[in-house]
XYZ file of C-alpha atoms in Angstrom:
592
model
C 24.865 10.945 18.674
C 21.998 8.719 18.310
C 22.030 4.976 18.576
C 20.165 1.992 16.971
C 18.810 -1.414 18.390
C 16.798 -3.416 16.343
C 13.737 -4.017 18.053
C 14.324 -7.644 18.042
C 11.608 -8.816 20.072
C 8.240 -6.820 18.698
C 9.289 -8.501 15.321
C 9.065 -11.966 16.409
C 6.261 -11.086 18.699
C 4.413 -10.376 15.212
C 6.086 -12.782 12.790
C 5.047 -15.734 14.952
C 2.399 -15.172 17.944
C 0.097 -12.218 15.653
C 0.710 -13.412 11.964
C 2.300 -17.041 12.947
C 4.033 -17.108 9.525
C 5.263 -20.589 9.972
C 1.831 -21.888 10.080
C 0.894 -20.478 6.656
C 0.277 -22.078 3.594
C 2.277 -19.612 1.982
C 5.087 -21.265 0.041
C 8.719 -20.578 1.970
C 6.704 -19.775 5.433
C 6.911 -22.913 7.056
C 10.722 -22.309 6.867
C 10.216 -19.381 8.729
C 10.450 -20.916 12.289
C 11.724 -18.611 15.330
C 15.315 -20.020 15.200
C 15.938 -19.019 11.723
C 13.981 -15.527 12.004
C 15.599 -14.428 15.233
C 18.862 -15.692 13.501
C 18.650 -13.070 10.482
C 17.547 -10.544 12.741
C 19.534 -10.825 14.822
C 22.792 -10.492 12.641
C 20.727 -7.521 10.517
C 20.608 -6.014 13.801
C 24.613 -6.036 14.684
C 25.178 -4.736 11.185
C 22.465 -2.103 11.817
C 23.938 -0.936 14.948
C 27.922 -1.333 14.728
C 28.351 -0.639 10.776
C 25.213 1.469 9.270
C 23.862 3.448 12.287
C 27.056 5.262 13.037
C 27.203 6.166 9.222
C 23.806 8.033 9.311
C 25.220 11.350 10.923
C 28.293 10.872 8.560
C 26.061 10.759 5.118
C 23.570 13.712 6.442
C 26.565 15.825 7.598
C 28.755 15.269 4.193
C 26.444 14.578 1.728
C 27.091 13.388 -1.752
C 29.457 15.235 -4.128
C 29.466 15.636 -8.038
C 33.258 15.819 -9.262
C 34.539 15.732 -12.924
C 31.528 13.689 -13.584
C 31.506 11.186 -11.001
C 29.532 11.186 -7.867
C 31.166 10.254 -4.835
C 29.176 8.575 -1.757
C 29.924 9.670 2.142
C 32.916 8.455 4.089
C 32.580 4.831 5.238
C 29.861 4.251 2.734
C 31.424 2.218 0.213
C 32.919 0.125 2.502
C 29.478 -0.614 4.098
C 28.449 -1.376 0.979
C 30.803 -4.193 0.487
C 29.530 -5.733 4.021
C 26.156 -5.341 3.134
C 26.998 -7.221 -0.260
C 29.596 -10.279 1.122
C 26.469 -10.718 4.003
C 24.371 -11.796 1.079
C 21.880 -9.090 2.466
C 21.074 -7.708 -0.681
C 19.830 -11.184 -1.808
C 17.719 -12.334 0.620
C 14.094 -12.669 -1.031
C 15.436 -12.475 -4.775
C 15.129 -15.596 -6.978
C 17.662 -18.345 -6.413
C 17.495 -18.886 -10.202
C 19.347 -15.332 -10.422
C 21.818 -15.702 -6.865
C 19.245 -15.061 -4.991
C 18.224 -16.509 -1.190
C 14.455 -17.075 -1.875
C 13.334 -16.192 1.293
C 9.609 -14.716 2.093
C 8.995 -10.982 0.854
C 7.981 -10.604 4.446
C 11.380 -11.391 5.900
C 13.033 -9.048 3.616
C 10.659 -6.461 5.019
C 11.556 -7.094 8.995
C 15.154 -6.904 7.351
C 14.308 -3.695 5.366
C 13.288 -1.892 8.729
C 16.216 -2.354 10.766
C 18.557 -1.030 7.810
C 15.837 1.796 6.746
C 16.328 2.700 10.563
C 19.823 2.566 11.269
C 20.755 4.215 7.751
C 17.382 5.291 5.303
C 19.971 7.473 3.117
C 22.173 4.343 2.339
C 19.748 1.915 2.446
C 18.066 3.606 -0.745
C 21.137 2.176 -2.679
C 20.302 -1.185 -2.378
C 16.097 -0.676 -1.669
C 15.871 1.204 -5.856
C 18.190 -1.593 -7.302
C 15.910 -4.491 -5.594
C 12.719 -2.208 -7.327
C 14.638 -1.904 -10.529
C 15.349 -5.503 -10.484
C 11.720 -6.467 -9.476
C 10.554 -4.770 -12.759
C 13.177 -6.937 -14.656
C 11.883 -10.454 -13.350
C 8.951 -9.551 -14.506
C 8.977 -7.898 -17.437
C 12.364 -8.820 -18.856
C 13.055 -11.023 -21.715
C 15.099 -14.411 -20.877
C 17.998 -12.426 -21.964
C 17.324 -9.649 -20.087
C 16.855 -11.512 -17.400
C 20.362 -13.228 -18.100
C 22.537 -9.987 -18.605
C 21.131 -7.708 -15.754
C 20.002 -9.951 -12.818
C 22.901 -11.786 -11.632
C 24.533 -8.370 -10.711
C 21.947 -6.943 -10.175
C 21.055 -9.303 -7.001
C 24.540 -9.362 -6.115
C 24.190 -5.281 -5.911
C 27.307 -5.308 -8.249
C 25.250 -3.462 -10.330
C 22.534 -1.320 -8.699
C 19.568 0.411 -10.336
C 17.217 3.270 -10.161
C 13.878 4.406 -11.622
C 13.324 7.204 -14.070
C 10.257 8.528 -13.895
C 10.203 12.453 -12.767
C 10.758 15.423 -15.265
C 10.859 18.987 -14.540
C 7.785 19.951 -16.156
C 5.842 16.358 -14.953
C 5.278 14.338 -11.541
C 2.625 12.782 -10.797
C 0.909 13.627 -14.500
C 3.491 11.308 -16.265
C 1.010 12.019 -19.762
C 2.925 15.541 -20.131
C 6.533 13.351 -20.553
C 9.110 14.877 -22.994
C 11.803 12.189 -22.768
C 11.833 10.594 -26.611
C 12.831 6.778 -27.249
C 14.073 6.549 -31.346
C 13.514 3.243 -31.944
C 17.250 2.313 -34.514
C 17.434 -0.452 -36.839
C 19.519 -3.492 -34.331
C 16.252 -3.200 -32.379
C 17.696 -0.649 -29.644
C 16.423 3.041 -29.042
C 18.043 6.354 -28.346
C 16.735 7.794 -25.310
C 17.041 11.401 -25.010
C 15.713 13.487 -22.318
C 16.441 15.014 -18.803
C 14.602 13.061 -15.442
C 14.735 15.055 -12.023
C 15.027 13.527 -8.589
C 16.995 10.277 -9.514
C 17.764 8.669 -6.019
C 20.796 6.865 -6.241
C 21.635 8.085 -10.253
C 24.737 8.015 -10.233
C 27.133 6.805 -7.035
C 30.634 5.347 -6.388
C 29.994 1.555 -5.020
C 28.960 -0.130 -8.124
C 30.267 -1.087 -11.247
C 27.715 -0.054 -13.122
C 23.783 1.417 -12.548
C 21.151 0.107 -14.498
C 18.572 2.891 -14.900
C 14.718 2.132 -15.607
C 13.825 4.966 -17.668
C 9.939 6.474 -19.089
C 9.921 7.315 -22.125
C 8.183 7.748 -25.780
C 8.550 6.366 -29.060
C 7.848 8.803 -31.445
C 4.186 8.204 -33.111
C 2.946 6.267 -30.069
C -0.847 7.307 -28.278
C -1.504 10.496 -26.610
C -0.758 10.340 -22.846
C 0.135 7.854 -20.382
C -0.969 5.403 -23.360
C 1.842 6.493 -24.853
C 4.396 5.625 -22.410
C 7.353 2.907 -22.753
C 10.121 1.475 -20.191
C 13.607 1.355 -21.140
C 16.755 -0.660 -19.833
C 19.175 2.130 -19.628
C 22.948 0.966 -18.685
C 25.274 3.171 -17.444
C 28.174 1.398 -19.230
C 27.178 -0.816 -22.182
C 26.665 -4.119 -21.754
C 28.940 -7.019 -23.852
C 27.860 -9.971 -25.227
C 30.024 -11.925 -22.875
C 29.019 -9.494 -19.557
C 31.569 -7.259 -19.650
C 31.457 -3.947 -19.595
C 31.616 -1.989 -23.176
C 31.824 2.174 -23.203
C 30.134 4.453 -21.287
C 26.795 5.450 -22.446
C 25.509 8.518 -23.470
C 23.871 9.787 -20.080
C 25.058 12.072 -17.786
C 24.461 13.692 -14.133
C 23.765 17.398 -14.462
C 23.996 18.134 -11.204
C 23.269 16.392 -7.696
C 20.033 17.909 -5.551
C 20.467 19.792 -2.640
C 17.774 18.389 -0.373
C 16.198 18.880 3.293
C 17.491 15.405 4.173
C 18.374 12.116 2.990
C 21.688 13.361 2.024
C 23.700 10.384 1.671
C 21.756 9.331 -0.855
C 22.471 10.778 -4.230
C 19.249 12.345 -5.967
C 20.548 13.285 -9.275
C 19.167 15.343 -12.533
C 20.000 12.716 -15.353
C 20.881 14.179 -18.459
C 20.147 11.253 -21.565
C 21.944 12.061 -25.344
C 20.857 9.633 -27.393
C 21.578 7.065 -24.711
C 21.230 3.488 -25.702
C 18.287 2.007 -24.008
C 16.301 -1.103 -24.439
C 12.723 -2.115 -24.586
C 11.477 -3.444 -21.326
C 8.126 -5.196 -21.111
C 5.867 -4.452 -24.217
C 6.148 -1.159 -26.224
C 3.752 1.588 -24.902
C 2.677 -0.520 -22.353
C 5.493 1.131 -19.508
C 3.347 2.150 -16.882
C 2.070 -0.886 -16.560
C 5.594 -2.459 -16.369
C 6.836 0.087 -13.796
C 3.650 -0.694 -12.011
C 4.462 -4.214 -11.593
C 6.544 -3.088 -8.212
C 4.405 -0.389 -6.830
C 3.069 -2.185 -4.816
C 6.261 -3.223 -2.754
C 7.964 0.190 -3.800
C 5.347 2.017 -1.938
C 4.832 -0.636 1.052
C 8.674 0.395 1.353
C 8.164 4.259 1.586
C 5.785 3.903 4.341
C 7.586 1.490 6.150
C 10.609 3.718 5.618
C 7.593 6.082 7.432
C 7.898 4.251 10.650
C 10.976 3.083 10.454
C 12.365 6.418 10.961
C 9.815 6.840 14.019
C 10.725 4.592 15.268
C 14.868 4.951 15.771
C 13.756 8.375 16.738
C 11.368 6.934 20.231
C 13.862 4.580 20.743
C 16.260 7.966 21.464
C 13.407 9.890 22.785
C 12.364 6.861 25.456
C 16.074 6.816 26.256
C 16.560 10.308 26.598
C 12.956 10.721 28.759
C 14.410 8.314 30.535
C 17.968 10.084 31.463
C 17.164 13.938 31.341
C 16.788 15.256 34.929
C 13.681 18.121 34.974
C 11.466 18.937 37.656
C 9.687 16.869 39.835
C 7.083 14.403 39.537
C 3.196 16.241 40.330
C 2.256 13.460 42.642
C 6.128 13.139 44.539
C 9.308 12.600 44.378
C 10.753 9.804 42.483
C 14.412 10.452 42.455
C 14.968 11.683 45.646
C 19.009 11.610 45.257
C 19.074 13.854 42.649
C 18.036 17.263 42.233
C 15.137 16.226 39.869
C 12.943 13.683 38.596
C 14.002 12.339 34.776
C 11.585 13.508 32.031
C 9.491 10.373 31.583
C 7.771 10.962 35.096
C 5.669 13.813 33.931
C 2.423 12.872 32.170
C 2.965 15.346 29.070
C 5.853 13.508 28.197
C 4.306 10.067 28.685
C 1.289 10.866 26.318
C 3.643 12.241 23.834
C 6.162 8.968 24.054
C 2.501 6.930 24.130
C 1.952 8.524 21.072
C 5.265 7.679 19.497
C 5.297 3.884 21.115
C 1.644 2.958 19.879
C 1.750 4.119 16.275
C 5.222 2.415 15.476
C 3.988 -0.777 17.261
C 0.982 -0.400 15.126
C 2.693 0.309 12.058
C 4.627 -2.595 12.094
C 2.422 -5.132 12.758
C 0.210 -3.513 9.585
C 3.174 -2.958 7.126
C 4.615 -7.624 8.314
C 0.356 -8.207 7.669
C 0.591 -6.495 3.955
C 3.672 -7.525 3.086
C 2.175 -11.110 3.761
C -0.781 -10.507 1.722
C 1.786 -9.918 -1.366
C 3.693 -13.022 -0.659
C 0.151 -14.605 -1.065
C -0.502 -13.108 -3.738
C 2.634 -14.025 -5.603
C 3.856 -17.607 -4.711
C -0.065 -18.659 -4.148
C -1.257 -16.627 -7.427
C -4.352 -15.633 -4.738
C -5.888 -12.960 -6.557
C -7.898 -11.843 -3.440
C -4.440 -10.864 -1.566
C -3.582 -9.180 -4.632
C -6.702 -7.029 -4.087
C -6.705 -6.710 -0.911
C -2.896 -5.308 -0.623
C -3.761 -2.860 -3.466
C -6.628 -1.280 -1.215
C -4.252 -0.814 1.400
C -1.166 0.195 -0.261
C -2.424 4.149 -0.576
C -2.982 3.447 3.161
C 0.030 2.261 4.160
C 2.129 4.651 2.092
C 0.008 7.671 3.010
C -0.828 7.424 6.850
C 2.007 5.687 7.833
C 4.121 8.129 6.336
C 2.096 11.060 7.464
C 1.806 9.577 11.208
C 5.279 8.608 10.686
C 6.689 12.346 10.209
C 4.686 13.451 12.842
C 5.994 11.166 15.234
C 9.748 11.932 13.941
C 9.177 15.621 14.954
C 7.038 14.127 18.591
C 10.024 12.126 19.243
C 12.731 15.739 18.959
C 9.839 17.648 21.099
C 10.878 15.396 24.082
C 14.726 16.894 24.106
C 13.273 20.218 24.113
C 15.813 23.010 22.672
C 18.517 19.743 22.376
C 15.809 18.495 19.516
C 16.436 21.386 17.117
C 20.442 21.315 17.766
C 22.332 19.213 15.293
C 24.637 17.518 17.434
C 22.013 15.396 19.055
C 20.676 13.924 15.772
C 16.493 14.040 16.160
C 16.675 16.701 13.502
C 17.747 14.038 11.070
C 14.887 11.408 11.788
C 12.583 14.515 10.788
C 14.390 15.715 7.897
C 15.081 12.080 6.322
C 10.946 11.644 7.201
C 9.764 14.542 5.679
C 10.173 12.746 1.982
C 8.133 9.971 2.482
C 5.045 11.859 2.288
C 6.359 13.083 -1.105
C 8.128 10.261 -2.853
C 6.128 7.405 -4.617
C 3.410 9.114 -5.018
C 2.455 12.011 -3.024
C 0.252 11.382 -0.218
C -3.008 13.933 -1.166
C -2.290 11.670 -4.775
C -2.488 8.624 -2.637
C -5.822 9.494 -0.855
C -7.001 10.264 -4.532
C -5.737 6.973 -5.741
C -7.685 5.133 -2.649
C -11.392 6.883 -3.338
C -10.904 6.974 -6.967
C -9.930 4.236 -7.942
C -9.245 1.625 -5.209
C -12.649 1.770 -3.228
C -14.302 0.241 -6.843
C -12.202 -1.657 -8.063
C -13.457 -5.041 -8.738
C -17.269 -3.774 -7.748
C -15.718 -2.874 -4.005
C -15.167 -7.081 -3.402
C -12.081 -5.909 -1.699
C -13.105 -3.417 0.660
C -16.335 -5.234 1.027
C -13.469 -8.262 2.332
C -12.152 -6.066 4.248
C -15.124 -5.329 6.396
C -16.445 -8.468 6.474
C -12.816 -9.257 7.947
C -13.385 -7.118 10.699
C -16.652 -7.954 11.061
C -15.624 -11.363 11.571
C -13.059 -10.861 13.860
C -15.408 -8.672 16.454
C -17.760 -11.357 16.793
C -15.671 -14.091 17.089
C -14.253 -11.722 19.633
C -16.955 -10.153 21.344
C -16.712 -12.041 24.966
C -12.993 -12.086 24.565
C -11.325 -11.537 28.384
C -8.944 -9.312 26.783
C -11.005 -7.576 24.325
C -14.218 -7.129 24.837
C -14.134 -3.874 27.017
C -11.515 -1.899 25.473
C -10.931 -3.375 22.044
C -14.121 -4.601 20.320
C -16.401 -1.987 21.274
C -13.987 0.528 19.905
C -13.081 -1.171 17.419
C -16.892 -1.411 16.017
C -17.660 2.148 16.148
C -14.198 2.845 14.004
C -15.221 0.343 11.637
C -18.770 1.843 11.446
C -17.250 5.554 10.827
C -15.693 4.019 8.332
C -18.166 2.202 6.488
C -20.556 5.556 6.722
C -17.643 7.305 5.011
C -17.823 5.288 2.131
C -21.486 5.134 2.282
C -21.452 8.857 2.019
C -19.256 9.016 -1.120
C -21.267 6.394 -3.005
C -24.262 8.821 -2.079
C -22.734 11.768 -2.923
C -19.881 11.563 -5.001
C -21.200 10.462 -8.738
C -23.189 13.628 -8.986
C -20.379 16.025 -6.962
C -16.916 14.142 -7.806
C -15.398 16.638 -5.264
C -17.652 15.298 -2.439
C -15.819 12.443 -2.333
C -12.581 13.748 -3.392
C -12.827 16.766 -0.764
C -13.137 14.062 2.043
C -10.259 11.337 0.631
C -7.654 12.782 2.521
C -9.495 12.165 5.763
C -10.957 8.725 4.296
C -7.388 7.760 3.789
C -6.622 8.832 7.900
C -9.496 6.768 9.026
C -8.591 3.820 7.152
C -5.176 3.967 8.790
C -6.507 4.024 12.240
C -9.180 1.309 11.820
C -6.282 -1.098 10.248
C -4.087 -0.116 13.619
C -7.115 -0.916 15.463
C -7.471 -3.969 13.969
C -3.172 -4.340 14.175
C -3.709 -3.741 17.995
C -6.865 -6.067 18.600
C -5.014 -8.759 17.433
C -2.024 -8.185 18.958
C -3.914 -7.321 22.430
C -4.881 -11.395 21.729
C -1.893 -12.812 21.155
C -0.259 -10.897 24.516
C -3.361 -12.163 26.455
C -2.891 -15.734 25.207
C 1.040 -15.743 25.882
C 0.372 -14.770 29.236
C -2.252 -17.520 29.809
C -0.126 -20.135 28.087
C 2.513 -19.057 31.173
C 5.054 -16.719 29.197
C 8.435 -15.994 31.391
C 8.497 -12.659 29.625
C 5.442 -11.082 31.282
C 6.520 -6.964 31.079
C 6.363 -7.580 27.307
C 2.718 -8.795 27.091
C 1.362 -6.714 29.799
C 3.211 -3.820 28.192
C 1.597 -4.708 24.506
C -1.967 -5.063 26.258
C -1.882 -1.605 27.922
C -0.112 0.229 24.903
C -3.085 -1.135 22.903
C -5.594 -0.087 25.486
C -3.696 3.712 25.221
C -4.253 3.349 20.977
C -7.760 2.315 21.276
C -8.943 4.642 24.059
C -6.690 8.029 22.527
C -6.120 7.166 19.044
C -8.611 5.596 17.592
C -11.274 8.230 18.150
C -10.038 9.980 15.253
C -12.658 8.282 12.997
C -15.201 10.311 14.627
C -13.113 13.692 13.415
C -12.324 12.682 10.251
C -16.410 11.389 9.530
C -17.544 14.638 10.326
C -15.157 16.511 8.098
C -16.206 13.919 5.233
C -19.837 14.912 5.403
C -19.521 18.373 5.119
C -18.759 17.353 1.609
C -17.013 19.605 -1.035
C -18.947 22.766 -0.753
C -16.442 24.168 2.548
C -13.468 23.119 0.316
C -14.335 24.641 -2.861
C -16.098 27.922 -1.768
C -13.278 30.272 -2.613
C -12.144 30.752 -6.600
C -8.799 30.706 -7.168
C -8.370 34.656 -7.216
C -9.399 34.633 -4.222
C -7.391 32.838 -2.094
């Protein structure tokens, strides 16, 4: 069976020597010294590893079952629930006004990884209830606010989001669901929604659902489109709980993975439901938490690379076959382990450099929405809804791939059950989906994110970079084998986008053709950028005397391996760009 550590170190190595969060302006950060982050880490970890990791097998193996009308959650599940709840861990960045801890969004992230890694299936429980009640804050009347948060940040009451219908995904304009609004100012909400993570579950007193729908006579479309607070069980005047409403779970999806998670079709009767936000206006209310919703799918991405090296490195490291090319290295035994043989190091280099990567990118974004929201910095705003597509879509992507690297190195062992890897893919594999598909994702980033605001926020975003290679350029560390590459990524880049503002406002599908590879390249430059900086701060520990010397050697030369065998990619994905649509679009649909 697989096991968990919570790499411990790496996160601290970004929080303060990379991002140094308690030198930020950033309301909360300069609470965020070492002692206290290594502190909630640290005990995230033991929970991680002793209570939620051994569950993972448990939920994927047993699933979630449907039973008279109630769904029941895997063995062990509820009570981990309860742990999770009494640890306050639930709580941690939520408003204090509300029970809440009021610590940094980016805390909550480092937090978020460790449990997305040890458990994603459970940790969806309490990840949708923290989106649900995210949309609340801030969209919810006082009384809303009142009634639903307390519980909600207390995960007494978790929630969920209501958006997908059999007929509609991504093109939310073609919803059915009706909203009739009824004369004490509620609405009945009738309709069925598909893939409802965590609809309906056993470790909650009640589940406050977040539901799309229409009010009869509304606009045409997405225009058209209100939000709804849906309760499971009615809510009293005095906060306790009133009859069951009139909403239902028509049957639980069988899925490729995350099976401890319970993805429901929701069946709504005339269901009392409640305005959320202002009428027609729901997409813009659900919208309010994309931004951290889908920052959360792709670290869940990496997250789940991650646990899967951290088996893979330890299995490399273990697994007797064959013997080292260039001689012997375990000349007691009757062959050298795994991670001698340079296949198997380029594959775990791979692995090491991406997740590294990853989570110095997703700790830097989920910094730029702290900024955004306790400094009302409209600029981080921006800048964080550039990279979201980015983040969601490559990491998740990169993140899958790496899931299924990580199971190559066991070889047949990978694709048996018993040893676990198949579950890191499996629970992966919906990332790329969820949230936003990620071919929707690249559309979302050329679309609409490249000109939004006249392009001020890419333009920041290159003048970033820019600024960092020349105040760079005769860095020690960084000028052979970081800046130089580095530029030219950043160049391939910037002639990608050149080429779509050339191209695509006569041909849309010039641009569109090439987003999928635009959205690629932007992921590697950012990890360039990730590693440069992170290449810095290993290089300036090690000057300043660290003890800890393996580490920052380690970081330098796993950088090195990103910028000399990753990074390149930019070159690749440029030259597919500028073939433009024609290649793409040469076939009509018959004939395919």
């Amino acid at each position: 069976m697989p096991t968990y550590t919570a790499p411990i170190q790496d996160m601290n190595f970004v929080l303060h020597e990379v991002l140094k969060v308690s030198e930020s302006n950033i309301p909360g950060y300069d609470e965020l010294e070492s002692d206290l982050t290594n502190a909630v880490l640290e005990e995230a970890g033991k929970i991680a590893s002793d209570v939620l990791a051994p569950l993972n097998a448990v939920g994927d193996t047993e699933g979630c079952r449907l039973e008279n009308g109630v769904v029941y959650t895997p063995t062990g599940f509820k009570e981990a629930f309860e742990q999770l709840k009494e640890g306050g861990w639930t709580a941690l960045d939520c408003d204090p006004e509300y029970g809440g801890q009021g610590m940094p969004y980016i805390l909550g992230t480092a937090v978020g990884e460790i449990f997305v890694s040890s458990n994603m299936a459970f940790n969806m429980y309490a990840g949708l209830t923290h989106g649900a009640y995210s949309a609340i804050h801030a969209h919810g009347t006082d009384e809303q606010k009142q009634t639903y948060l307390p519980k909600m940040v207390s995960c007494d009451w978790t929630g969920t989001m209501n958006l997908t219908e059999p007929h509609c995904g991504t093109d939310l304009g073609l919803m059915r669901t009706k909203a009739e609004p009824q004369d004490d100012g509620s609405y009945k909400i009738t309709g069925q929604k598909i893939f409802i993570s965590a609809g309906d579950h056993d470790m909650s007193e009640n589940i406050i659902h977040l539901v799309l729908a229409k009010i009869p006579g509304g606009p045409e479309g997405v225009k058209g489109i209100s939000l709804f607070i849906v309760p499971k069980f009615i809510v009293n005047e005095d906060g306790s709980l009133g009859d069951r409403n009139s909403l239902s779970v028509g049957k639980i999806e069988e899925k490729m993975g995350i099976h401890g998670n319970s993805t429901c079709v929701m069946d709504y009767d005339g269901a009392t439901g409640y305005l959320l936000g202002d009428m027609h206006k729901g997409m813009r209310a659900m919208f309010t938490m994309m931004n951290e919703a889908r920052l959360g799918v792709g670290l869940q991405g990496y997250a789940q690379a991650a646990v899967a090296y951290e088996n893979a490195l330890a299995y490399a490291k273990d697994r007797l076959q064959g013997r080292d090319v260039t001689g012997t290295k375990n000349p007691d035994g009757p062959a050298d382990p795994l991670i001698v043989h340079p296949d198997i190091r380029r594959n775990l280099m791979d692995q090491k450099s991406f997740v590294e990567g990853a989570r110095a990118f997703v700790l830097w974004g989920s910094s730029l929405i702290d900024q955004g929201h306790k400094l009302n910095d409209k600029d981080a705003e921006g800048l964080v809804s550039l990279m979201i597509p980015v983040i969601k879509g490559f990491l998740t992507d990169k993140g899958f791939e790496n899931a299924v690297n990580a199971q190559q190195v066991y070889g047949g062992h990978g694709y048996i059950e018993e040893w676990g890897m198949s579950q890191f893919a499996r629970d992966a594999r919906i990332t790329m989906i969820y949230e936003g598909a990620n071919g929707v994702q690249a559309l979302d980033l050329v679309g609409r994110k490249l000109a939004t605001d006249g392009g001020k926020h890419v333009m920041a975003f290159f003048e970033m970079v820019k600024a960092f290679l020349k105040e760079n350029a005769e860095h020690p560390a960084l000028k052979d084998d970081f800046i130089p590459q580095l530029k030219q990524a950043s160049k391939d880049l910037q002639a990608a986008g050149m080429f779509f503002m050339q191209n695509g406002m006569k041909n849309p599908n010039d641009a569109l053709s090439g987003s999928y590879d635009f959205m690629h390249m932007f992921g590697h430059v950012c990890l360039g950028l990730m590693w440069a900086r992170m290449a810095k701060a290993a290089h300036d520990a090690l000057e300043g005397g660290a003890s800890n010397k393996e580490f920052y050697t380690a970081k330098i030369a796993t950088g090195r391996y990103y910028m000399a065998r990753q990074l390149p990619a930019t070159r690749l994905h440029l030259a597919r760009i500028e073939t433009g649509g024609a290649p793409v679009m040469a076939l009509d649909a018959e004939e395919f």
